[in-house]
XYZ file of C-alpha atoms in Angstrom:
681
model
C -2.602 90.472 11.135
C -0.909 93.858 10.914
C -0.190 93.877 14.671
C 1.347 90.428 14.464
C 3.581 91.510 11.599
C 4.673 94.583 13.545
C 5.567 92.477 16.590
C 7.599 90.126 14.473
C 9.503 93.040 12.938
C 10.282 94.442 16.392
C 11.689 91.063 17.488
C 13.940 90.950 14.429
C 15.201 94.466 15.160
C 16.052 93.516 18.728
C 17.904 90.452 17.504
C 19.927 92.555 15.088
C 20.935 94.877 17.921
C 22.920 92.132 19.697
C 26.472 93.366 20.186
C 29.413 90.964 19.863
C 31.166 91.318 23.248
C 34.252 89.863 24.903
C 35.693 89.689 28.416
C 39.482 89.541 28.632
C 40.963 88.397 31.949
C 44.301 90.267 31.970
C 45.611 88.487 35.052
C 46.686 84.886 35.591
C 46.378 84.986 39.424
C 49.640 83.051 39.935
C 53.401 83.668 40.237
C 54.670 81.538 37.374
C 56.449 84.503 35.783
C 57.903 85.828 39.048
C 59.961 87.867 39.733
C 59.190 89.614 36.412
C 55.518 90.114 37.241
C 56.389 91.930 40.464
C 57.135 94.959 38.268
C 55.165 94.362 35.067
C 51.780 92.617 34.625
C 51.954 89.371 32.706
C 49.653 90.592 29.923
C 52.170 93.342 29.073
C 55.182 91.043 28.812
C 56.609 91.243 25.283
C 56.219 88.510 22.695
C 58.228 89.352 19.577
C 58.589 92.881 21.026
C 54.845 93.515 21.389
C 52.795 93.113 24.593
C 50.941 89.796 24.825
C 47.681 91.679 25.374
C 48.003 93.329 21.955
C 47.865 89.910 20.279
C 44.709 88.999 22.194
C 43.017 92.298 21.327
C 44.087 92.061 17.669
C 42.575 88.583 17.506
C 39.271 89.757 18.978
C 39.006 92.941 16.895
C 39.826 91.023 13.690
C 37.069 88.542 14.603
C 34.510 91.363 14.656
C 34.129 91.847 18.410
C 32.503 95.242 19.033
C 32.913 95.675 22.798
C 35.837 94.373 24.857
C 36.070 94.587 28.644
C 39.634 94.078 29.877
C 39.597 92.999 33.518
C 42.765 94.171 35.289
C 43.838 93.310 38.816
C 47.588 93.099 39.500
C 49.357 96.358 38.459
C 46.101 97.421 36.821
C 47.216 101.018 36.274
C 49.951 99.869 33.888
C 47.399 98.034 31.743
C 45.005 100.985 31.744
C 47.848 103.335 30.751
C 48.868 101.000 27.939
C 45.329 100.917 26.553
C 45.120 104.711 26.678
C 48.488 105.327 25.011
C 48.382 102.585 22.361
C 46.466 102.258 19.102
C 43.568 100.663 20.968
C 42.424 104.058 22.270
C 41.646 105.045 18.656
C 40.061 101.789 17.494
C 36.975 102.780 15.501
C 35.448 99.320 15.064
C 35.566 98.297 18.733
C 35.328 99.950 22.155
C 37.887 98.658 24.659
C 37.136 99.366 28.318
C 39.456 98.513 31.234
C 37.736 97.206 34.376
C 39.963 97.687 37.435
C 39.842 95.780 40.701
C 42.482 95.161 43.344
C 40.663 92.612 45.484
C 40.049 89.751 43.025
C 41.950 86.532 43.621
C 40.643 84.391 40.753
C 38.850 84.375 37.417
C 35.652 83.569 39.332
C 35.981 86.773 41.372
C 36.566 88.749 38.184
C 33.458 87.366 36.476
C 31.362 88.055 39.554
C 32.456 91.695 39.378
C 31.660 91.812 35.657
C 28.194 90.454 36.514
C 27.631 93.199 39.084
C 28.428 95.901 36.510
C 25.679 94.591 34.158
C 27.682 95.337 31.010
C 27.216 91.966 29.267
C 23.972 91.917 27.283
C 24.394 88.986 24.882
C 26.610 86.005 24.074
C 30.248 86.893 24.719
C 33.778 85.548 24.320
C 35.709 84.714 27.492
C 39.479 84.655 27.058
C 42.653 85.267 29.032
C 44.819 88.236 28.051
C 47.738 85.966 27.170
C 46.288 84.214 24.110
C 47.701 84.410 20.584
C 45.234 83.138 17.982
C 44.039 83.672 14.422
C 41.011 81.366 14.262
C 37.610 82.284 12.788
C 35.820 83.198 15.981
C 32.666 84.381 14.224
C 31.960 80.827 13.029
C 32.078 79.506 16.611
C 29.725 82.257 17.791
C 27.221 81.440 15.039
C 27.412 77.742 15.920
C 26.761 78.568 19.588
C 23.781 80.787 18.750
C 22.326 78.227 16.364
C 22.576 75.567 19.038
C 20.793 77.822 21.549
C 17.954 78.384 19.079
C 17.355 74.652 18.640
C 13.799 74.080 19.906
C 13.864 70.324 19.281
C 16.641 69.414 21.727
C 16.663 70.964 25.237
C 20.279 69.894 25.777
C 21.267 72.120 22.852
C 18.924 74.926 23.834
C 20.319 74.975 27.389
C 23.968 75.192 26.338
C 25.756 77.959 28.254
C 29.301 77.560 26.963
C 31.137 76.409 23.857
C 34.793 75.667 24.630
C 37.250 75.896 21.748
C 39.836 73.149 21.316
C 42.371 72.324 18.629
C 43.596 68.894 17.633
C 47.220 68.641 18.834
C 48.815 65.236 19.523
C 50.138 64.454 23.035
C 53.808 65.290 23.415
C 53.683 68.143 20.917
C 55.808 71.075 22.055
C 52.803 73.421 22.060
C 51.189 71.282 24.778
C 52.336 71.322 28.373
C 51.422 69.285 31.425
C 48.813 71.661 32.802
C 46.952 71.754 29.461
C 46.472 67.991 29.176
C 42.701 67.434 29.106
C 40.757 64.190 28.829
C 37.251 64.610 27.391
C 34.240 62.423 26.787
C 32.031 63.974 24.101
C 28.712 63.093 22.531
C 29.967 62.733 18.974
C 26.652 63.621 17.350
C 26.109 66.908 19.218
C 29.615 67.814 20.559
C 28.144 67.985 24.068
C 30.641 67.559 26.912
C 29.911 64.430 28.978
C 33.081 64.218 31.047
C 36.001 66.615 31.640
C 39.214 65.774 33.455
C 42.503 67.620 33.729
C 45.291 65.043 33.536
C 48.539 65.107 35.523
C 51.413 62.658 35.738
C 50.049 61.150 38.952
C 46.352 61.022 38.112
C 44.391 58.203 36.547
C 41.507 58.497 34.130
C 38.154 58.169 35.891
C 35.144 57.892 33.594
C 31.748 57.637 35.306
C 29.981 54.459 34.222
C 26.790 56.367 33.342
C 28.709 58.409 30.751
C 29.206 55.222 28.744
C 25.899 53.506 29.550
C 23.545 56.482 29.103
C 24.986 57.712 25.807
C 25.074 55.842 22.528
C 27.782 57.753 20.678
C 30.602 58.609 23.102
C 33.938 59.835 21.796
C 36.975 59.839 24.121
C 39.555 62.520 23.297
C 43.060 63.057 24.634
C 44.378 64.769 21.508
C 42.884 68.217 22.097
C 44.650 71.397 23.154
C 42.561 73.657 25.379
C 42.821 77.222 24.061
C 41.056 78.665 27.129
C 38.809 80.547 24.664
C 35.085 80.091 25.256
C 31.897 81.473 23.745
C 29.510 81.998 26.645
C 25.875 82.814 27.153
C 25.072 85.614 29.635
C 23.865 82.986 32.138
C 27.496 82.043 32.750
C 28.004 85.214 34.792
C 24.919 84.460 36.887
C 26.133 80.927 37.536
C 29.503 82.251 38.744
C 27.669 84.781 40.912
C 25.538 82.065 42.520
C 28.452 79.697 43.143
C 31.365 81.260 45.004
C 33.303 78.010 44.867
C 33.778 78.517 41.105
C 37.293 79.963 41.099
C 38.231 79.187 37.489
C 36.776 77.629 34.367
C 37.649 74.097 35.498
C 35.492 74.549 38.601
C 32.669 75.888 36.428
C 32.829 72.981 33.963
C 32.895 70.357 36.716
C 30.044 72.069 38.548
C 27.826 72.099 35.457
C 28.578 68.437 34.666
C 27.948 67.245 38.219
C 24.700 69.235 38.546
C 23.500 68.980 34.958
C 20.198 67.358 35.908
C 19.510 69.977 38.589
C 20.688 73.092 36.741
C 19.517 71.879 33.319
C 22.586 73.482 31.754
C 24.955 71.901 29.246
C 28.284 72.689 27.581
C 29.668 71.915 24.162
C 33.016 71.911 22.381
C 34.147 73.188 19.023
C 37.249 71.516 17.584
C 39.204 73.816 15.266
C 41.264 72.177 12.531
C 42.662 75.301 10.861
C 44.394 78.326 12.290
C 46.645 78.862 15.283
C 45.952 79.042 19.020
C 48.406 79.316 21.878
C 48.092 80.450 25.479
C 51.169 81.715 27.317
C 50.367 80.082 30.636
C 53.967 79.474 31.731
C 57.574 79.909 30.608
C 57.525 76.824 28.408
C 54.556 78.238 26.495
C 56.172 81.694 26.370
C 59.050 80.093 24.493
C 56.781 77.952 22.275
C 54.396 80.766 21.272
C 57.233 83.254 20.702
C 58.903 80.733 18.402
C 55.624 80.142 16.553
C 55.154 83.892 15.987
C 58.692 84.256 14.628
C 58.173 81.195 12.399
C 54.903 82.722 11.110
C 52.502 80.046 12.354
C 50.313 82.825 13.754
C 50.083 84.799 10.487
C 48.867 87.549 10.124
C 49.958 88.128 13.741
C 53.659 88.246 12.820
C 56.288 90.978 13.351
C 56.393 92.403 9.807
C 52.624 93.001 9.609
C 52.570 95.180 12.716
C 54.138 98.511 13.638
C 55.630 99.564 16.963
C 54.636 102.613 18.971
C 56.902 104.760 16.772
C 55.118 103.575 13.628
C 58.195 101.733 12.323
C 57.672 98.693 10.125
C 59.769 95.551 10.609
C 61.325 93.991 7.497
C 61.330 90.210 6.985
C 64.007 88.292 5.080
C 64.866 84.653 4.480
C 65.390 82.268 7.398
C 62.912 84.417 9.369
C 65.255 87.312 10.084
C 63.351 90.443 11.160
C 65.014 93.848 11.575
C 64.003 97.497 11.915
C 65.545 100.092 9.607
C 67.779 101.684 12.236
C 69.436 98.490 13.494
C 73.245 98.607 13.429
C 75.008 95.345 12.563
C 78.809 95.344 12.798
C 81.019 93.451 10.387
C 81.123 89.730 11.029
C 78.009 89.480 13.173
C 75.687 86.657 12.141
C 71.902 86.443 12.497
C 71.440 82.750 11.726
C 67.716 81.970 11.769
C 64.492 82.922 13.540
C 65.826 86.213 14.880
C 64.007 89.498 15.548
C 65.996 92.661 16.279
C 64.142 95.747 17.543
C 64.740 99.350 16.517
C 67.771 101.251 17.773
C 69.701 98.104 18.677
C 73.432 97.847 17.970
C 75.191 94.491 17.578
C 78.981 94.152 17.662
C 81.364 92.232 15.427
C 81.622 88.436 15.414
C 78.437 88.105 17.449
C 76.217 85.125 16.680
C 72.463 85.150 17.340
C 70.022 82.343 16.599
C 66.404 81.537 17.558
C 66.174 84.678 19.684
C 64.313 87.953 20.073
C 66.264 91.163 20.735
C 64.322 94.158 22.009
C 64.590 97.868 21.276
C 67.630 100.068 22.059
C 69.864 97.193 23.129
C 73.667 97.301 23.041
C 75.274 93.956 22.301
C 79.049 93.778 22.214
C 81.514 91.759 20.159
C 81.975 87.999 20.208
C 78.660 87.439 21.993
C 76.624 84.248 21.561
C 72.846 84.433 22.057
C 70.821 81.284 21.484
C 67.118 80.657 22.109
C 66.964 83.701 24.396
C 64.603 86.631 24.870
C 66.382 89.942 25.332
C 63.975 92.752 26.188
C 64.348 96.534 25.761
C 67.367 98.583 26.794
C 69.593 95.606 27.630
C 73.383 95.918 27.549
C 75.471 92.784 26.920
C 79.210 93.403 26.870
C 81.901 91.531 24.911
C 82.514 87.772 25.126
C 79.221 86.908 26.837
C 76.972 83.907 26.277
C 73.212 83.820 26.895
C 71.388 80.535 26.366
C 67.664 79.748 26.730
C 66.915 82.561 29.165
C 64.828 85.702 29.597
C 66.762 88.954 30.063
C 64.346 91.734 31.040
C 64.348 95.492 30.492
C 67.519 97.489 31.282
C 69.571 94.508 32.438
C 73.359 94.831 32.189
C 75.484 91.722 31.578
C 79.129 92.652 31.994
C 81.938 91.139 29.916
C 82.786 87.425 29.829
C 79.613 86.406 31.663
C 77.777 83.178 30.861
C 74.021 82.894 31.489
C 73.064 79.226 31.528
C 69.720 77.771 30.337
C 66.545 78.461 32.276
C 67.580 81.757 33.896
C 65.466 84.866 34.433
C 67.207 88.215 34.940
C 64.433 90.578 35.985
C 64.336 94.341 35.360
C 67.482 96.395 36.108
C 69.557 93.414 37.235
C 73.335 93.707 36.717
C 75.627 90.661 36.666
C 79.312 90.058 36.005
C 81.955 90.465 34.858
C 83.510 87.019 34.378
C 80.813 85.072 36.177
C 78.648 82.049 35.401
C 74.944 82.283 36.240
C 73.853 78.730 36.932
C 70.857 77.059 35.283
C 67.436 77.968 36.642
C 68.606 81.068 38.543
C 65.995 83.822 38.944
C 67.453 87.204 39.842
C 65.882 90.515 40.824
C 67.506 93.914 41.277
C 66.438 94.398 44.894
C 65.793 92.117 47.837
C 62.277 91.369 49.007
C 61.165 93.564 51.903
C 59.965 90.530 53.846
C 63.052 88.456 53.056
C 64.252 86.786 56.264
C 67.876 87.045 55.272
C 67.568 90.832 55.489
C 67.028 90.573 59.252
C 70.476 89.099 59.830
C 72.607 91.073 57.362
C 73.183 94.785 56.925
C 72.639 96.393 53.523
C 76.415 96.412 52.975
C 76.594 92.708 53.834
C 73.782 91.962 51.380
C 75.617 93.857 48.634
C 78.727 91.841 49.453
C 76.757 88.601 49.071
C 75.479 89.822 45.678
C 79.023 90.650 44.533
C 80.356 87.313 45.728
C 77.683 85.323 43.865
C 77.065 87.393 40.739
C 80.194 89.471 40.021
C 82.078 92.556 41.209
C 79.725 94.979 39.402
C 76.546 93.097 40.176
C 73.243 94.375 41.445
C 71.326 91.112 41.779
C 69.475 89.159 44.450
C 68.166 85.624 44.241
C 64.381 85.404 44.037
C 62.718 82.883 46.319
C 58.984 82.108 45.944
C 56.943 82.995 49.036
C 56.345 80.112 51.421
C 52.565 80.379 51.060
C 52.614 80.174 47.249
C 50.957 77.350 45.366
C 53.234 74.282 45.186
C 52.002 73.627 41.647
C 53.131 77.113 40.609
C 56.595 76.475 42.011
C 56.881 73.137 40.212
C 55.949 74.713 36.890
C 58.399 77.582 37.373
C 61.136 75.016 37.930
C 60.132 73.267 34.690
C 61.159 76.226 32.533
C 61.300 75.524 28.802
C 60.741 71.849 29.607
C 64.305 71.678 30.959
C 63.332 70.304 34.394
C 65.613 72.789 36.166
C 66.456 71.605 39.697
C 67.054 73.722 42.779
C 70.537 74.923 43.731
C 70.790 72.338 46.494
C 70.258 69.485 44.051
C 72.746 68.167 41.561
C 73.012 70.151 38.351
C 71.136 68.599 35.451
C 72.614 68.539 32.009
C 70.436 71.293 30.564
C 72.767 71.955 27.687
C 72.584 68.377 26.471
C 68.798 68.377 26.821
C 68.525 71.593 24.813
C 70.808 70.132 22.206
C 68.584 67.036 21.962
C 65.589 69.333 21.477
C 67.392 71.061 18.595
C 68.228 67.684 17.054
C 64.600 66.622 17.424
C 63.499 69.738 15.537
C 65.865 68.849 12.703
C 64.600 65.278 12.770
C 61.037 66.590 12.512
C 61.881 68.403 9.276
C 63.578 65.323 7.852
C 60.718 63.059 8.893
C 58.180 65.490 7.468
C 59.955 65.638 4.104
C 60.224 61.854 3.974
C 56.495 61.534 4.746
C 55.741 64.242 2.179
C 57.564 62.311 -0.553
C 55.694 59.130 0.374
C 52.399 61.053 0.292
C 53.132 62.504 -3.160
C 54.030 59.056 -4.502
C 50.874 57.524 -3.019
C 48.798 60.421 -4.387
C 50.104 59.673 -7.856
C 49.501 55.940 -7.563
C 45.992 56.270 -6.105
C 45.057 59.326 -8.154
C 44.235 61.596 -5.180
C 42.150 64.681 -5.822
C 43.907 67.990 -5.187
C 41.649 68.674 -2.189
C 42.518 65.349 -0.531
C 46.222 65.821 -1.196
C 46.121 69.287 0.396
C 44.405 67.810 3.468
C 47.090 65.118 3.731
C 49.924 67.657 3.463
C 48.329 70.056 5.961
C 47.862 67.208 8.402
C 51.555 66.333 8.104
C 52.480 69.981 8.564
C 50.639 70.167 11.892
C 51.916 66.784 13.056
C 55.571 67.745 12.579
C 55.126 71.456 13.427
C 56.560 72.675 10.122
C 56.560 76.441 9.547
C 54.416 77.531 6.618
C 57.391 79.309 5.023
C 59.352 76.019 5.068
C 56.345 74.141 3.702
C 56.339 76.148 0.434
C 59.880 75.079 -0.399
C 59.440 71.455 0.699
C 56.362 70.955 -1.476
C 58.170 72.417 -4.487
C 61.284 70.369 -3.723
C 59.215 67.172 -3.500
C 57.455 67.849 -6.817
C 60.876 68.157 -8.450
C 62.654 65.318 -6.660
C 60.112 62.572 -7.416
C 60.186 62.909 -11.233
C 63.983 63.258 -11.123
C 64.192 59.975 -9.224
C 61.931 58.244 -11.729
C 63.963 59.549 -14.687
C 67.433 59.423 -13.160
C 68.836 57.295 -16.021
C 67.589 59.678 -18.725
C 69.302 62.720 -20.215
C 68.622 66.220 -18.766
C 66.134 67.034 -21.533
C 63.959 64.031 -20.699
C 64.259 64.781 -16.989
C 63.020 68.324 -17.592
C 60.012 66.988 -19.516
C 59.193 64.730 -16.545
C 59.432 67.656 -14.105
C 57.236 69.842 -16.361
C 54.547 67.149 -16.519
C 54.536 66.953 -12.723
C 54.190 70.742 -12.443
C 51.252 70.755 -14.841
C 49.552 67.866 -13.050
C 49.911 69.495 -9.627
C 49.608 73.161 -10.612
C 46.455 73.529 -8.481
C 48.308 72.109 -5.483
C 51.228 74.496 -6.008
C 48.939 77.508 -6.390
C 47.162 76.577 -3.161
C 50.401 77.237 -1.271
C 52.301 79.671 -3.468
C 50.015 82.644 -3.961
C 51.399 86.081 -3.112
C 54.807 87.698 -3.399
C 56.049 86.463 -0.020
C 55.334 82.789 -0.723
C 56.870 83.094 -4.197
C 60.082 84.495 -2.688
C 60.154 81.674 -0.123
C 59.785 79.205 -2.996
C 62.649 80.825 -4.930
C 64.938 80.790 -1.905
C 64.166 77.092 -1.395
C 64.941 76.366 -5.049
C 68.269 78.189 -4.634
C 69.207 75.957 -1.712
C 68.015 72.851 -3.577
C 70.133 73.797 -6.594
C 73.236 74.160 -4.410
C 72.783 70.673 -2.944
C 71.624 68.850 -6.100
C 73.623 69.059 -9.328
C 70.696 67.873 -11.469
C 68.461 70.651 -10.142
C 71.305 73.124 -10.673
C 71.520 72.103 -14.319
C 67.776 72.462 -14.866
C 67.179 75.494 -12.617
C 66.705 78.099 -15.350
C 64.270 75.881 -17.263
C 62.393 75.068 -14.031
C 61.980 78.766 -13.257
C 60.818 79.421 -16.825
C 58.248 76.636 -16.538
C 56.914 78.006 -13.250
C 56.664 81.430 -14.900
C 54.755 80.000 -17.872
C 52.337 78.276 -15.475
C 51.662 81.619 -13.713
C 53.083 80.259 -10.462
C 55.956 82.763 -10.376
C 55.424 86.316 -11.597
C 58.019 88.252 -13.558
C 57.998 91.024 -10.933
C 58.884 88.570 -8.155
C 61.530 86.834 -10.268
C 63.178 90.179 -11.028
C 62.952 91.284 -7.383
C 64.451 87.993 -6.203
C 67.311 88.280 -8.676
C 68.087 91.847 -7.586
C 68.368 90.922 -3.904
C 71.843 91.046 -2.393
C 73.249 87.526 -2.575
C 75.667 85.777 -0.288
C 78.818 84.504 -1.967
C 77.574 80.929 -2.364
C 74.478 82.105 -4.283
C 76.233 84.438 -6.720
C 76.866 81.644 -9.245
C 73.126 80.933 -9.355
C 72.426 84.634 -9.830
C 74.764 84.670 -12.817
C 73.210 81.450 -14.123
C 69.662 82.832 -14.242
C 70.679 86.291 -15.478
C 69.674 85.588 -19.134
C 66.151 84.623 -18.052
C 65.824 87.782 -15.939
C 67.121 89.911 -18.812
C 64.520 88.357 -21.122
C 61.766 89.066 -18.594
C 62.851 92.692 -18.200
C 62.933 93.207 -21.973
C 59.515 91.613 -22.369
C 58.160 93.891 -19.650
C 59.596 96.951 -21.411
C 58.073 95.894 -24.753
C 54.694 95.459 -23.092
C 54.951 98.930 -21.567
C 55.882 100.435 -24.956
C 52.929 98.728 -26.654
C 50.535 100.033 -24.005
C 51.881 103.567 -24.396
C 51.551 103.298 -28.209
C 47.934 102.159 -27.967
C 47.178 105.128 -25.706
């Protein structure tokens, strides 16, 4: 008996020694970000002024991964140098090891090399190095392990991969054509029965046996593929044995087709909470960058992270992020969803909206930047316009130059002055060595062509994809930001009008969401919803209409005020206040679910300010509303005082004066409390 007990103990010890590992594929093996990726690997491209790879590593480390192997192929030395010189070299909770190879052409090749190195010893996470996510990965790992330990069902026990999906409706801006997946799933076990990548031309083909041999089949076309998978070690062996597995799609199809022979299965895990986004092309670069700025990816947002100089980014209302040493000239306007990196100077009367500005940039006067990504060291002179484009490191845009939607100006490009860069243009600072047009023209002639097309001070050459590149890659590059940019030989599409319709759609989404929210609150009152069910309804609406969490705080509070005001619109202000108070008390648990810390309280107060400016009834009751929220412990006195002391724009100064007596009372009460505590000591 003693020997048996000892053997059991040894087995438990071995089980406890399992290390949580991950393999990060830091290469996409395509040219969708060309010509940028000719000089910088895709995983080091900046999103909100931090390399994409840093978001992936932060996600994995936060999830408790203990060993990460970063597979690098294209420009691998740059990735290795970044890992050595960044905070990841000093990470105490996780070892991060670069694996370099110059001969791999696909994810399959990379995994075969990982197999040969024999570094994976247990279940591991497989993910690309361009993923931004904040999901609870540990839960998925435990679910995968539990399934593998199921001795009653061989289809569970033989599972080699759990693919992570998120419910996202078709047409949502965070989905793109290449991510459209059609799945058939065994609803009782989440086992994958059929997997098909959908394109505009393809039809859905479901094998008859999928429907006849399974009793509980669920067909799903509402799932976003995160390209994050929890894998068993056998996955590497299967890639090693099958050289026709070039990517995960090939692997999934191979397992499904040969399931009876291989006796291997795959499962899915559908995540309902959290954020996942993969930057697979330019459209997703724009979508994920916008989500980070709008705080969907919290805590992976600019103000929770420091740059390589250790500087912290400050966050203010309307999602404006700035470093301490940013210089803003008089009259410049940062409208909304703007990040400005350290050392950047912005001239007078410049307007920036929905954009990211990198470090050490020089932006002149009377410049308009909209929905653009300006990287480090960029110079933009006076009277320029940049719209829906990527402007890479050290680019110079000379005065009075207009960059139209869908353009890429790669590193060190110079354009202008007084030139218009047409939609969809991709420029690089030097010509390709194998460019045919170099055989016919001298270097001076080529410079003359550059000057003729892109301005008298230009240093720019048009990038053309190589003839042997994947046609699908070229199509996706042309579909930048969903604008369907056409080639120069074709007629120019109205990109500006399309972008404007996108902006209008975003506004419509907010209006539709608020209308649905009001209807939900009314129905909740009529049907006596529980707080938990009401929260689920609101969160579902939030995801459907892609509403930022910071906007959600204010809309929920606004709705809880507007409904009782509607119902008591014929009563005097005193009776209206009583109605609002009753609603606050009834839904205090709902409010506290969303408005918890200082940041959410400030967002709520800013929303109430705006509501008071647009609604005279709310303006009249504002002080009493704030007092009620304070009495209900929803707003703290410290946050109320801090909010009141913030610098106010002219239109908000009347509100500041209006609530001054309440703030004075709070400050005096705080002082009395401090005096009493000192006296008791």
